mmCIF file of C-alpha atoms in Angstrom:
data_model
loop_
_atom_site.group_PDB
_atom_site.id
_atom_site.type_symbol
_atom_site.label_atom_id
_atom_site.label_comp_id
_atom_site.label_asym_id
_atom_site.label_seq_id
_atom_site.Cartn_x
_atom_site.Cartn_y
_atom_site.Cartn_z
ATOM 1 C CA UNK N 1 0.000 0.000 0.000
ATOM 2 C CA UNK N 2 1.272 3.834 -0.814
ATOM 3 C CA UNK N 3 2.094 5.706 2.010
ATOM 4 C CA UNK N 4 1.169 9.260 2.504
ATOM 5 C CA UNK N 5 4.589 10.643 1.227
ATOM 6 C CA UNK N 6 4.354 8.223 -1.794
ATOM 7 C CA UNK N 7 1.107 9.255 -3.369
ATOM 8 C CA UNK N 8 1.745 12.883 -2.453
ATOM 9 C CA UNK N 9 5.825 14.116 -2.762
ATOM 10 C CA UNK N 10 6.039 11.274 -5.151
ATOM 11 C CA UNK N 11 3.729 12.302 -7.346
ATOM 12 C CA UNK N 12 3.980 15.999 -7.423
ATOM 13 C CA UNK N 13 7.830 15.500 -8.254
ATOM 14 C CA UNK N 14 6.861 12.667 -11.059
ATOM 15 C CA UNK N 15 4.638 15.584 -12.824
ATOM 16 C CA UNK N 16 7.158 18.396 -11.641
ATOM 17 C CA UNK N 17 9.760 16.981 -13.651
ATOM 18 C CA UNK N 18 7.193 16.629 -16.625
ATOM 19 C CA UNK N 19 6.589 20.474 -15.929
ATOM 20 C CA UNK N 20 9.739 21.653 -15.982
ATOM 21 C CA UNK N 21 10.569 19.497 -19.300
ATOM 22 C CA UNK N 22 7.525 20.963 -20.847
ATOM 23 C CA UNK N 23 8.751 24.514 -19.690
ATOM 24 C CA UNK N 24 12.232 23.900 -20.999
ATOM 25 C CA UNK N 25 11.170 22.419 -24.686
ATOM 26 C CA UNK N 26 8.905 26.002 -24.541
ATOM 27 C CA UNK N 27 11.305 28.579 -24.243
ATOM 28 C CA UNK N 28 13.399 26.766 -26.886
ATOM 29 C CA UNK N 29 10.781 26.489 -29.423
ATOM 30 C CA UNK N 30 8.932 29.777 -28.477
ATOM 31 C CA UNK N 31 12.387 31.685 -28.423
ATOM 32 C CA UNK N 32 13.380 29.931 -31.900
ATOM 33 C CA UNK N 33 10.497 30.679 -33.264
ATOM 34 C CA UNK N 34 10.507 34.727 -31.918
ATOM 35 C CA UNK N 35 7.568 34.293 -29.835
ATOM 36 C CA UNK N 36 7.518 37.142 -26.891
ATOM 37 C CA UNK N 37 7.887 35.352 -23.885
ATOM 38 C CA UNK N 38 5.898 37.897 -21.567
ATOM 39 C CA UNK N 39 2.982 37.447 -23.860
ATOM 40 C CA UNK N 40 3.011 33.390 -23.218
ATOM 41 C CA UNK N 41 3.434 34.224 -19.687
ATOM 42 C CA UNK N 42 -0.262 35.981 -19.919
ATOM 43 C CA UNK N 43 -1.849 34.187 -22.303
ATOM 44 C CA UNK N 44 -5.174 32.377 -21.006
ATOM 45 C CA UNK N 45 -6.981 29.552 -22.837
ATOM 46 C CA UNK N 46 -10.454 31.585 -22.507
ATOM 47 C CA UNK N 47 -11.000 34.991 -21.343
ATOM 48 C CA UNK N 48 -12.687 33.901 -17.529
ATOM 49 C CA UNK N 49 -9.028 31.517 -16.739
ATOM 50 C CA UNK N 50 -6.541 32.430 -15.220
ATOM 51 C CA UNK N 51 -3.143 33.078 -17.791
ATOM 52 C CA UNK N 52 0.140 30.733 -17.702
ATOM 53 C CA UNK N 53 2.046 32.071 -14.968
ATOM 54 C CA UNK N 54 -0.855 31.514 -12.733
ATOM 55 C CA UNK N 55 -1.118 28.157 -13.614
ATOM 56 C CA UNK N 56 2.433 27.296 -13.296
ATOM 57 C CA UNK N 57 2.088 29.499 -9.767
ATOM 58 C CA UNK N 58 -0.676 27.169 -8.524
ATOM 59 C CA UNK N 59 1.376 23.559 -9.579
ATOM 60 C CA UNK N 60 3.618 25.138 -6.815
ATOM 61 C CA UNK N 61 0.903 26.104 -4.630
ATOM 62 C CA UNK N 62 -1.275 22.670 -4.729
ATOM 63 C CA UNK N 63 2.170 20.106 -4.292
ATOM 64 C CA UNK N 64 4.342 22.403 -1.913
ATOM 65 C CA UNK N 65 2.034 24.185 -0.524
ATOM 66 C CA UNK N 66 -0.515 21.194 0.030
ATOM 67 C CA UNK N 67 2.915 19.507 1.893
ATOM 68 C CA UNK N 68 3.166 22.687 3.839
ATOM 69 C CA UNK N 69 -0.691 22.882 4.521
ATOM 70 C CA UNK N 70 -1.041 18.909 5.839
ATOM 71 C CA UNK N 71 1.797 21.028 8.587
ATOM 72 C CA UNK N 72 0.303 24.043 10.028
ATOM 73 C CA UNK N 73 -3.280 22.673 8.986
ATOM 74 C CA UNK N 74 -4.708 25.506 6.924
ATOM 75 C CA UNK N 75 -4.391 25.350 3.172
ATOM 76 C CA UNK N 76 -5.386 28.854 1.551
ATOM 77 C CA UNK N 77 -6.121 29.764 -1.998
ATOM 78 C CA UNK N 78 -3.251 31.344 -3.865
ATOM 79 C CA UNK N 79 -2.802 35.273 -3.051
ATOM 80 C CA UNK N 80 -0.132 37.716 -3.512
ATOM 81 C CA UNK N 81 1.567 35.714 -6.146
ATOM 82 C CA UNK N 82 4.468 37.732 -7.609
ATOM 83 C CA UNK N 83 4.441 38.417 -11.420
ATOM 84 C CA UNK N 84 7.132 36.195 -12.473
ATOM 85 C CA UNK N 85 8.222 35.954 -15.633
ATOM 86 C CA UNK N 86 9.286 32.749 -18.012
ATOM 87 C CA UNK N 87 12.617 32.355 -16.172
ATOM 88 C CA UNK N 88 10.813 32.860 -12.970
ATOM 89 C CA UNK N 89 8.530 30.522 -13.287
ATOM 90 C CA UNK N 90 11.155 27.623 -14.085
ATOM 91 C CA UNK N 91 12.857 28.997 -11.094
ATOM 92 C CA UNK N 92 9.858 28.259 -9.630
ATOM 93 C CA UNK N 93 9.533 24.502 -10.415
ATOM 94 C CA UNK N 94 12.927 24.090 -9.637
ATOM 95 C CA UNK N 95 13.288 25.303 -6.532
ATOM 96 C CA UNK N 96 9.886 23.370 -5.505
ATOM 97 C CA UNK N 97 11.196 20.335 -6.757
ATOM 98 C CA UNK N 98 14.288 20.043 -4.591
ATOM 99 C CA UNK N 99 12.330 21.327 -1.685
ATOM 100 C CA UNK N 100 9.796 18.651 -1.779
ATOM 101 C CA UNK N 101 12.987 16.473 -2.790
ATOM 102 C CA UNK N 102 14.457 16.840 0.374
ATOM 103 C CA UNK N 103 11.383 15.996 2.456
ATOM 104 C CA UNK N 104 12.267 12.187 3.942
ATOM 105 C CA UNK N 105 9.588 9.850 3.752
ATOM 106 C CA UNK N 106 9.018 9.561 8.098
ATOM 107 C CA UNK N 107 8.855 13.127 7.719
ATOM 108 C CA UNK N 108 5.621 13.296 5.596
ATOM 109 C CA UNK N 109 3.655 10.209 6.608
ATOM 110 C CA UNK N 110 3.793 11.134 10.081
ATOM 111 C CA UNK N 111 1.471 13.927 9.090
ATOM 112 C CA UNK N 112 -1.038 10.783 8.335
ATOM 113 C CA UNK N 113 -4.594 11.482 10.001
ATOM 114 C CA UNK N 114 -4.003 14.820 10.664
ATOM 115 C CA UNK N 115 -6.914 17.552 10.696
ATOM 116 C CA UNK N 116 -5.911 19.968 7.307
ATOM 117 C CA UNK N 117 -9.295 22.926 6.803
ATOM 118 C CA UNK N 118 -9.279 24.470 3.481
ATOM 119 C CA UNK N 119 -10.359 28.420 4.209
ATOM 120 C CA UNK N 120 -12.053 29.928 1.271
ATOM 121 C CA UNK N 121 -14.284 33.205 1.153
ATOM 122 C CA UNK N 122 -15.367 32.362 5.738
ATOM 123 C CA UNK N 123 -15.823 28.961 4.875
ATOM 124 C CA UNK N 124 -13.552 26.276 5.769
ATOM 125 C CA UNK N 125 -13.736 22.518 4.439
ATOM 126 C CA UNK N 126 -12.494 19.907 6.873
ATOM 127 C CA UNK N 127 -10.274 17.150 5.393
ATOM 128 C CA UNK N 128 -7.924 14.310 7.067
ATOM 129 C CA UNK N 129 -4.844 14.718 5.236
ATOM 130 C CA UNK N 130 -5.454 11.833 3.341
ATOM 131 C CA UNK N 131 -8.755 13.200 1.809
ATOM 132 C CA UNK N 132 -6.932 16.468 1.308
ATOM 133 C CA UNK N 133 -4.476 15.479 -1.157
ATOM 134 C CA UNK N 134 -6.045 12.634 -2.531
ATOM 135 C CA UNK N 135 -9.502 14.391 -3.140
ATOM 136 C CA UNK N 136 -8.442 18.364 -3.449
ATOM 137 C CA UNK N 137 -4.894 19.068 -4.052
ATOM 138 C CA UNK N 138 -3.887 16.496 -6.385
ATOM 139 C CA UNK N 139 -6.928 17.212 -8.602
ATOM 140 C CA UNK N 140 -5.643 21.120 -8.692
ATOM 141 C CA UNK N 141 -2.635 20.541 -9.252
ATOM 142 C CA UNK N 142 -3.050 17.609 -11.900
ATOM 143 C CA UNK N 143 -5.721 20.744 -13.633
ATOM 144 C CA UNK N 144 -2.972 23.311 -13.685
ATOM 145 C CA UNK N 145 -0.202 21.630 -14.972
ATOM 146 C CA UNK N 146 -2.437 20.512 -17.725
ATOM 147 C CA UNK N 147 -3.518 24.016 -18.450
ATOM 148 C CA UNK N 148 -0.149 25.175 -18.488
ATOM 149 C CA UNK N 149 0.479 22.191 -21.213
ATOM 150 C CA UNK N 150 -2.182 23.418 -23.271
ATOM 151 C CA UNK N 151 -1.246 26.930 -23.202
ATOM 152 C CA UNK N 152 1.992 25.794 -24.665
ATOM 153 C CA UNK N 153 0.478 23.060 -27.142
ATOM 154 C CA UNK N 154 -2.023 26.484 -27.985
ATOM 155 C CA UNK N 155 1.352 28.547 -28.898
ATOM 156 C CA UNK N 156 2.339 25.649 -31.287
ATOM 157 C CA UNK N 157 4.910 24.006 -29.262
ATOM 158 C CA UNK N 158 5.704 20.504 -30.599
ATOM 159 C CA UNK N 159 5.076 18.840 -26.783
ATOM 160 C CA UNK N 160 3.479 14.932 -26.448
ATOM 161 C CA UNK N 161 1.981 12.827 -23.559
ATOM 162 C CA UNK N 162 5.329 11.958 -22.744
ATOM 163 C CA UNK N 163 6.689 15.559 -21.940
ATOM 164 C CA UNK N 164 3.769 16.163 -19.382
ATOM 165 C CA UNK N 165 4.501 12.615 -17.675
ATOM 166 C CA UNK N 166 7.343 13.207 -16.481
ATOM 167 C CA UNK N 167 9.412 10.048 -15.444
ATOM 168 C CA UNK N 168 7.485 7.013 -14.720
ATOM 169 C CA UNK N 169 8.416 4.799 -11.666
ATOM 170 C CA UNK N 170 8.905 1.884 -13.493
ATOM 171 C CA UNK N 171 9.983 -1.714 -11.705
ATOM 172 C CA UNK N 172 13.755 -2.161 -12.542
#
């Protein structure tokens, strides 16, 4: 059976990796091909969503900051989020991959059970942690990833299944 830390850090750097590929095969066909990079970085897939950055922002926010939330046991929605730019937001990914990297295992699961509330607008949603990830954050931050894809695919890079995937824990 998974363990907390397994279906959670495991997973978020599995797609993380896949995010920061995605990112990195971007800038070299969208700077190849002359494509203004701020413009990318505000582009949105309909007028009512939220543009690129913001969905790169909130992969951060729902892995991370879901980690972070199972902790002091408050998870709020994203506010104050800096205007980064391309570069920033691969800083970004990086720099939340090798922090949820350096979690240990003992570290995570013994957040197992835990009360997490999700405050939104006075109201706040009661989870274990277990239902939090499994039933909120991963489904966020499976949607924005994949909206960041599209945004990309939408600006005609050449990505496939394989460059959101990341790399697959396969049995050696």
């Amino acid at each position: 059976m998974a363990s907390l830390y397994d279906f959670s850090v495991g997973s978020y750097v599995q797609l993380l990796g896949g995010v920061a590929g995605f990112l990195d095969k971007g800038l070299n066909h969208l700077t190849a091909n002359k494509v203004d990079l701020n413009e990318v970085v505000e582009t949105r897939l309909f007028p009512d969503m939220l543009p690129f950055r913001f969905q790169v922002q909130s992969v951060a926010h729902h892995s991370l900051g879901a980690i972070e939330a199972l902790k002091s046991g408050t998870f709020l929605p994203p506010s104050g989020m800096e205007p980064h730019d391309y570069a920033g937001l691969q800083k970004l990914v990086a720099d939340t991959t090798a922090t949820l990297q350096k979690m240990k295992p003992e570290e995570v699961n013994a957040l197992e059970g835990r009360d997490v509330f999700f405050e939104i607008r006075g109201n706040k949603l009661p989870f274990t942690a277990e239902g939090f990830i499994q039933s909120f954050s991963m489904q966020n931050f499976y949607f924005h990833a994949t909206t960041a894809y599209d945004i990309l695919r939408m600006k005609g890079v050449p990505l496939g299944k394989r460059d959101f995937m990341g790399r697959m824990k396969m049995k050696m």
